[in-house]
Backbone as a ProteinNet text record, in pm:
[ID]
protein_1_A
[PRIMARY]
GAYHAAVEVYGLEWSYGAKRIGTGVFPCPPMLCTAHTYKNAYLIGYTPLSQSEVEQLIAEMSLEWQGIQYDLLRRNCTHFSKELCQRLGAGETPTWVTSLAAAGARLEEVRDLGEHSRMEKGSSPGTPISDFVQGLAELGKSQRGAEVDDRTHCLDFARGCRRCCDC
[TERTIARY]
-22.3	-98.7	-197.3	-276.8	-381.5	-511.3	-580.2	-690.7	-812.5	-930.5	-1054	-1103.3	-1160.4	-1209.9	-1347.8	-1425.1	-1554.7	-1587.4	-1694.4	-1732.7	-1877.8	-1901.4	-2032	-2087.8	-2197.3	-2267.4	-2422	-2486.5	-2634.8	-2682.1	-2617.6	-2664	-2621.7	-2556.8	-2510.4	-2363.4	-2302.7	-2160.4	-2143	-2062.8	-2041.5	-1900.1	-1889	-1759.3	-1761.4	-1646.5	-1628.8	-1552	-1598.8	-1532.1	-1544.7	-1479.3	-1475.5	-1611.7	-1652.5	-1777.4	-1771.6	-1815.5	-1797.1	-1888.1	-2014.2	-2108.4	-2158.3	-2168.9	-2225.5	-2136.2	-2194.8	-2108.7	-2048.5	-1941.1	-1869.1	-1903.1	-1974.5	-2012.9	-2131.7	-2125	-2228.3	-2241.4	-2366.9	-2391.7	-2410.1	-2394.9	-2428.6	-2451	-2509	-2517.3	-2383.1	-2358.5	-2227.3	-2154	-2038.1	-1952.2	-2011.4	-2101.5	-2158.2	-2147	-2057.3	-2033.3	-1960.7	-2019.6	-1980.3	-1852.5	-1813.7	-1695	-1565.6	-1584.2	-1461	-1463.8	-1337.1	-1331.9	-1292.3	-1363	-1355.1	-1253.7	-1173.3	-1078.9	-1110.4	-1114.3	-1146.5	-1224.1	-1303.8	-1367.8	-1297.8	-1272.5	-1210.5	-1297.3	-1310.1	-1384.9	-1292.3	-1339.5	-1264.9	-1318.8	-1448.7	-1512.8	-1658.5	-1723.5	-1864.3	-1888.2	-1985.4	-2019.5	-2119.8	-2092.7	-2191.1	-2306.3	-2300.5	-2405.9	-2525	-2642.8	-2773.9	-2776.1	-2877.5	-2891.4	-2912.5	-3002.4	-3031.9	-2916	-2827.2	-2707.2	-2609.4	-2599	-2516.1	-2574	-2701.6	-2758.3	-2719.7	-2726.7	-2687.1	-2540.7	-2461.9	-2311.2	-2283.7	-2352.7	-2337.3	-2376	-2483.4	-2533.6	-2427.9	-2368.9	-2275.4	-2140.2	-2096.4	-1985.2	-2005.3	-2127.9	-2167.2	-2140.3	-2160.7	-2139.8	-1987.8	-1911	-1782.5	-1694.7	-1739.7	-1665.2	-1722.6	-1712.2	-1757.4	-1675.9	-1743.1	-1672.5	-1565.9	-1580.7	-1484.5	-1349.1	-1352.6	-1239.6	-1155.1	-1207.2	-1129.2	-994	-895.9	-754.4	-703.6	-654.7	-603.4	-503.7	-421.5	-319	-350.9	-434.8	-458.2	-600.3	-699.1	-837.6	-915.3	-907.8	-976	-1057.4	-1105.7	-1192.3	-1128.7	-998.9	-930.9	-926.7	-910.6	-906.9	-1049.5	-1149	-1291.9	-1318.7	-1286.4	-1312	-1251.3	-1129.3	-1059.9	-1123.2	-1159.3	-1229.2	-1371.9	-1443.1	-1572.8	-1562	-1467.6	-1442	-1417.1	-1328.4	-1301.6	-1421.4	-1500.9	-1619.6	-1734.6	-1727	-1828.3	-1790.5	-1668.9	-1617.4	-1589.1	-1567.2	-1548.4	-1406.5	-1318.2	-1166	-1095.4	-966.8	-877.2	-862.8	-854.6	-822.4	-681.4	-645.9	-499.2	-423.8	-298.5	-216.2	-191.2	-182.1	-165.6	-270.3	-391.5	-498.2	-470.8	-407.2	-374	-223.5	-144.7	-2.5	40.2	-22.8	27.1	-12.2	-119.3	-151.9	-62	-28.4	70.1	203.4	255.3	382.3	379.1	272.8	257.9	258.9	184.9	182.2	316.4	392.2	523.2	617.9	613.6	693.4	651.8	526.4	478.4	535.9	539.5	588.3	738.1	817.5	959.4	979.1	889.7	898.6	872.6	766.6	732.9	845.6	905.9	1019.7	1135.8	1165.5	1264.9	1223.6	1093.7	1045.5	1064.3	1027.9	1031.2	1174.7	1263.6	1404.5	1463.6	1424.9	1471.6	1426.6	1297.7	1236.4	1307.8	1332	1390.1	1534.3	1603.9	1736.2	1729.6	1613.9	1603.7	1636	1644.1	1680.5	1567.9	1601.9	1497.5	1401.5	1280.2	1190.8	1253.9	1216.9	1266.1	1158.8	1187.4	1090.5	1046.3	937.6	899.3	1013.3	1087.4	1198.2	1305.8	1349.4	1458.1	1416.7	1281.8	1243.5	1245	1208.3	1211.3	1355.5	1454.8	1598.8	1644.7	1603.6	1643.2	1584.5	1460.5	1390.6	1459	1523.5	1589.8	1723.8	1783	1912	1878.2	1769.9	1735.3	1701.5	1633.8	1611.5	1743.4	1838.1	1962.4	2051.2	2040.3	2105.9	2050.5	1925.7	1865	1909.3	1922.5	1956.4	2097.9	2186.9	2326.8	2335.5	2228.5	2230.6	2283.9	2286.3	2332.2	2229.4	2275.6	2181.8	2135.6	2031.5	1971.9	2075.4	2151.5	2247.1	2377	2390.4	2518.7	2526.4	2637.9	2662.7	2608.6	2551.4	2495.4	2610.5	2617	2714.6	2650.1	2738.6	2687.5	2603.4	2641.3	2572.4	2432.7	2415.9	2282.7	2179	2199.6	2093.1	2059.2	2162.6	2132	2056.8	2102.2	2035.2	1889.6	1868.2	1736	1652.6	1702.7	1627.1	1584.8	1675.3	1643.2	1532.2	1535.5	1437.1	1298.3	1302.1	1187.6	1110.5	1189.8	1130.5	1121.4	1168.8	1165.2	1241.6	1352.7	1430.2	1558.9
-821.1	-816.7	-692.4	-679.7	-571.8	-626.6	-546.2	-591.4	-513.6	-575.5	-496.3	-488.1	-373.3	-357.9	-309.7	-345.6	-303.4	-319.5	-246.2	-253.5	-289.2	-392.1	-446.4	-384.2	-322.3	-263.1	-265.7	-313.9	-337.1	-403.2	-510.4	-608	-569.4	-457.2	-422.3	-401.7	-433.5	-412	-275.1	-189.6	-61.6	-54.1	-7.8	13.6	132	151.8	263.9	224.8	279.7	245.8	362.3	346.9	446.4	456.3	576.9	597.1	732.7	754.5	879.9	987.6	948.8	1037.5	994.1	1074.4	1050.3	987.6	943.4	878.4	754.4	723.3	595.5	491.9	544.9	466.3	375.2	246.3	156.3	47.5	-6.9	-118	-245.9	-354.8	-481.3	-586.3	-697.1	-790.9	-838.7	-860.8	-906.8	-1009.2	-983.3	-1077.3	-1138.4	-1054.8	-1100.5	-1004.9	-911	-818.8	-903.6	-901.8	-982.6	-927	-800	-736.5	-784.2	-858.2	-889.2	-1031.2	-1081.4	-1215.6	-1205.2	-1266.7	-1251.6	-1356.6	-1319	-1414.5	-1427.6	-1325.1	-1328.2	-1208.3	-1214.6	-1105.9	-1090.7	-968.8	-939	-852	-887.6	-799.7	-682.1	-565	-446	-397.2	-404.2	-361.1	-346.2	-274.2	-257.1	-107.4	-54.6	85.3	122.8	231.6	276.5	350	376.3	454.3	360.7	427.2	357.2	338.1	253.8	237.5	365.7	454.3	578.4	670.4	669.4	749.5	696.5	566.4	504.4	546.9	539.8	583.5	727	814.8	954.6	968.7	897.7	895.1	846.5	744.2	687.2	800.2	872.1	977.3	1086.7	1125.9	1223.7	1186.9	1057.1	1007.6	994.4	962.8	941.5	1077.2	1185.1	1311.2	1345.7	1300.7	1322.8	1236	1119.2	1011.3	998.6	1092.2	1083.7	984.3	915.4	813.7	872.7	993.2	1055.1	1082.7	1086.5	1115.4	988.9	872.5	749.4	753.3	707.2	697.5	574.7	490.8	355.8	355.1	458.6	471.9	553	654.6	752.6	767.7	715	728.3	606.3	496.3	370.8	309.5	190.8	124.8	103.9	78.7	56.9	191.9	304	435.7	467.2	435.3	454.1	377.8	249.1	152.3	197	244.3	296.9	411.9	507.1	629.9	591.1	501.7	462.1	398.4	302.8	242.1	346.7	450.1	553	629.7	669.4	758.3	680.4	545.9	462.2	446	475.3	452.9	306.7	231.1	89.1	48.4	131.5	93.2	121.7	87.1	111.3	-16.2	6.8	-106.6	-141.9	-268.9	-303.8	-222.3	-192	-110.5	-177.3	-308.3	-387.4	-363.1	-323.2	-300.5	-198.1	-92.6	20.5	24.8	-71.4	-59.9	-65.6	-150.1	-160.3	-21.9	36.5	164.8	273.3	270.2	368.2	357	233.4	208.4	257.5	223.1	274.9	422.3	490.2	640	698.5	633.3	693.5	668.8	560.5	546.4	645	674.8	772.5	914	947	1074.3	1080.8	974.1	987.8	1004.5	932.9	955.3	1097.1	1155.8	1291.8	1385.2	1362.2	1443.8	1443.7	1325.4	1314.5	1389.2	1372.8	1450.5	1596.2	1644.1	1782.8	1833.9	1761.8	1790.1	1797.2	1697	1691.4	1815	1854.7	1962.8	2096.7	2107	2225.9	2246	2138.8	2148.8	2167.8	2157.5	2177.8	2056.1	1941.9	1813.5	1768.3	1694.7	1630.7	1534.1	1510.2	1420.1	1292.7	1229.4	1102.2	1001	879.5	780.1	760	700.8	682.6	620.6	523.3	466.4	564.3	636.5	736.2	846.8	882.1	992.9	932.6	806.5	741.9	743.1	699.6	693.3	836.3	933.4	1072.4	1116.8	1066.9	1114.9	1048.1	926.6	863	940.4	988.2	1066.7	1196.4	1262	1391.1	1375.1	1268.8	1236	1216.9	1145	1125.1	1251.3	1338.3	1462.6	1549.5	1547.7	1634.1	1576.8	1443.7	1375.3	1423.2	1438.6	1483.2	1629.6	1705.9	1846	1922	1848.7	1910.6	2000.4	2078	2172.2	2096	2141.5	2081.8	2076.9	2183.1	2191.4	2109.3	2060.2	1981.2	1853.5	1811.1	1683.4	1564	1475.4	1348.1	1257.3	1206.9	1104.8	972.3	868.5	728.6	696.3	741.4	704.8	778.9	885.6	946.8	848.7	754.6	657.3	571.9	529.5	442.1	526.7	658.4	741.6	763.3	781.8	797.5	676.8	561	438.8	421.8	453.8	442.3	544.1	670	763	725.1	673.6	628.7	520.3	423.5	306.5	323.7	427.6	456	345.3	302.4	195.6	249.2
883.8	764	773.6	667.5	659.2	728.5	803.5	873.8	839.8	833	829	972.7	1013.6	1144.7	1143.9	1239.9	1259.7	1410.2	1453.1	1599.4	1604.4	1685.7	1711.4	1834.5	1825.9	1939.2	1922.9	2019	2013.6	1894.8	1864.5	1757.7	1614.5	1593.5	1459.2	1461.6	1346.6	1323.4	1245.3	1288.4	1220.5	1169.7	1043.2	985.6	903.7	825.8	739	607.8	492.4	364	268	158.4	52.6	-18.9	-45.9	-116	-178.2	-305.1	-375.1	-323.6	-275.1	-229.5	-97	5.1	134.2	229.3	337.6	450	402.6	467.4	449.3	555.9	661.9	771.9	734	767.1	729.8	830.2	851.1	943.5	865.3	931.3	873.8	993.9	967.2	1076.9	1119.9	1245.1	1300.5	1214.6	1176.6	1098.4	970.5	911.3	786.2	667.4	680.1	569	460.8	336.6	235.7	160.1	198.2	134.6	205	320.2	401.9	451.5	471.4	524.1	672.7	758.4	901	957	1047.4	1107.4	1258	1332.1	1480.6	1521.7	1628.8	1694.2	1824.6	1867	1994.9	2077.1	2200.6	2291.8	2337.7	2313.2	2348.5	2488	2503.6	2631.2	2611.1	2704.9	2695.6	2705	2639	2638	2754.9	2819.6	2914.7	2855.5	2718.5	2649.1	2626.6	2628.9	2596	2447.1	2392.8	2254.2	2186.1	2237.9	2169.1	2169	2274.9	2273.3	2165.2	2152.9	2048	1908.4	1892.6	1756.9	1728.3	1830	1809.4	1781.9	1847.7	1812.6	1682.2	1633.2	1492	1390.9	1424.6	1331.3	1327.3	1438.9	1433.4	1357.9	1389.3	1314.2	1160.9	1131.2	984	910.5	979.3	918.4	908.3	1016.4	1023.2	932	902.7	826.2	689.3	603	465.2	383.8	294.9	213.8	123	74.7	-14	61.2	196.2	276.4	303.6	263.3	288.4	229.7	314.3	272.5	330.1	237.5	275.3	392.8	402.1	505.7	622.7	605.5	714.8	766.1	695.1	736.3	681.4	744.7	693.6	807.7	779	874.5	1014.3	1018.5	1140.6	1221	1157.1	1229.4	1276	1193.2	1233.7	1358.8	1351.2	1463	1592.3	1581.6	1692.7	1760.1	1675.6	1724.1	1784.2	1717.9	1766.3	1907.2	1924.2	2049	2159.3	2123	2219.8	2257.4	2159.1	2179.1	2252.2	2231.2	2303.8	2453.3	2484.2	2618	2643.8	2541.6	2548.5	2574.6	2544.2	2560.1	2432.1	2433.4	2324.7	2235.4	2103.1	2013.7	2028.9	2010.8	2010.5	1901.3	1938.2	1844.3	1712.6	1709.1	1588.8	1484	1528.1	1432.3	1331.7	1374.3	1283.9	1243.2	1289	1274.1	1122.8	1040.9	901.2	828.8	853.2	791.9	838.6	969.3	1021	956.6	937.5	874	731.4	656.5	521.3	511.1	602.8	604	629.1	722.5	746.7	628.6	556	439	328.1	319.7	220.9	269.2	390.4	439.2	400.2	422.8	386.2	233.7	157.9	10.9	-28.1	35	10	51.3	156.6	202.9	99	44.9	-66.7	-185.1	-230.3	-342	-329.8	-212.9	-178.1	-183.8	-125.2	-126.6	-270.4	-351.6	-493.8	-564.7	-542.3	-619.1	-567.1	-437.4	-379.8	-438	-470.2	-528.6	-682.1	-736.2	-884.5	-966.9	-899.8	-970.7	-1059.8	-1155	-1245.6	-1175.8	-1225.3	-1156.3	-1128	-1015.1	-976.1	-974.1	-934.2	-921.6	-774	-737.2	-594.4	-511.8	-564.5	-493.6	-472.9	-574.4	-553.3	-457	-469.9	-373.9	-234.3	-214.8	-78.2	-29.4	-112.6	-67.1	-27.7	-113.4	-84.3	45.1	75.3	205.4	318.8	309.6	411.3	440.1	332.2	343.2	413.9	380.3	437.9	587.5	625.4	774.5	847.8	788.4	839.7	857.2	755.2	757.9	874.4	888.3	1001.6	1133.7	1140	1265	1312.6	1213.1	1243.8	1249	1225.4	1233.7	1106.8	997.6	876.5	811.3	734.5	654.3	526.4	471.8	350.4	235.4	221	117.6	135.8	266.1	291.3	213.4	190.3	116.7	207.1	135.4	202.2	239.1	358.4	398.6	399.5	386	384	499.9	621.5	743.7	754.7	678.9	673.5	638.3	553.1	516.9	637.2	717.6	835	935.7	960.2	1049.1	1009.7	879.4	823.5	842.1	821.4	853.6	996.7	1073.3	1223.1	1262.8	1207	1230.9	1163.8	1048.7	974.5	1052	1097.6	1167.4	1322.5	1374.1	1522.5	1593.5	1542.9	1610	1660.5
[MASK]
+++++++++++++++++++++++++++++++++++++++++++++++++++++++++++++++++++++++++++++++++++++++++++++++++++++++++++++++++++++++++++++++++++++++++++++++++++++++++++++++++++++++

């Protein structure tokens, strides 16, 4: 499923969200952000940084993580929390925290590949689904070493699926 992520340090919970102007970084009391439903808290580790060093780090990240840069698949609260944990020296977040966003981003890349291929061939506009299917075919063709102009084979779709999903 989709997860909200935040990092608690020195009595405050820090997260990131979309905002038209200014930073997307925001604090709240631990597990009390009214915009989210909490399920579990997980101990990632402890920071060797002092409270003032953490405040400086948050100030730096507040400049780096502007709300207008928020992207549901590529730059969201899970990505912010992962980077904050790393920079705190507290440890790595579990991979499942960002796995749904990563999967969605990969699917979007495949669709974009299909759209680009269609446009390169001068084909008429497609739908997001037809562009995704074309993207799978293009991944499969490159896997077998075919040129862009080569005819698509049935197995190109299977090859593309395997490359898309890393299986």
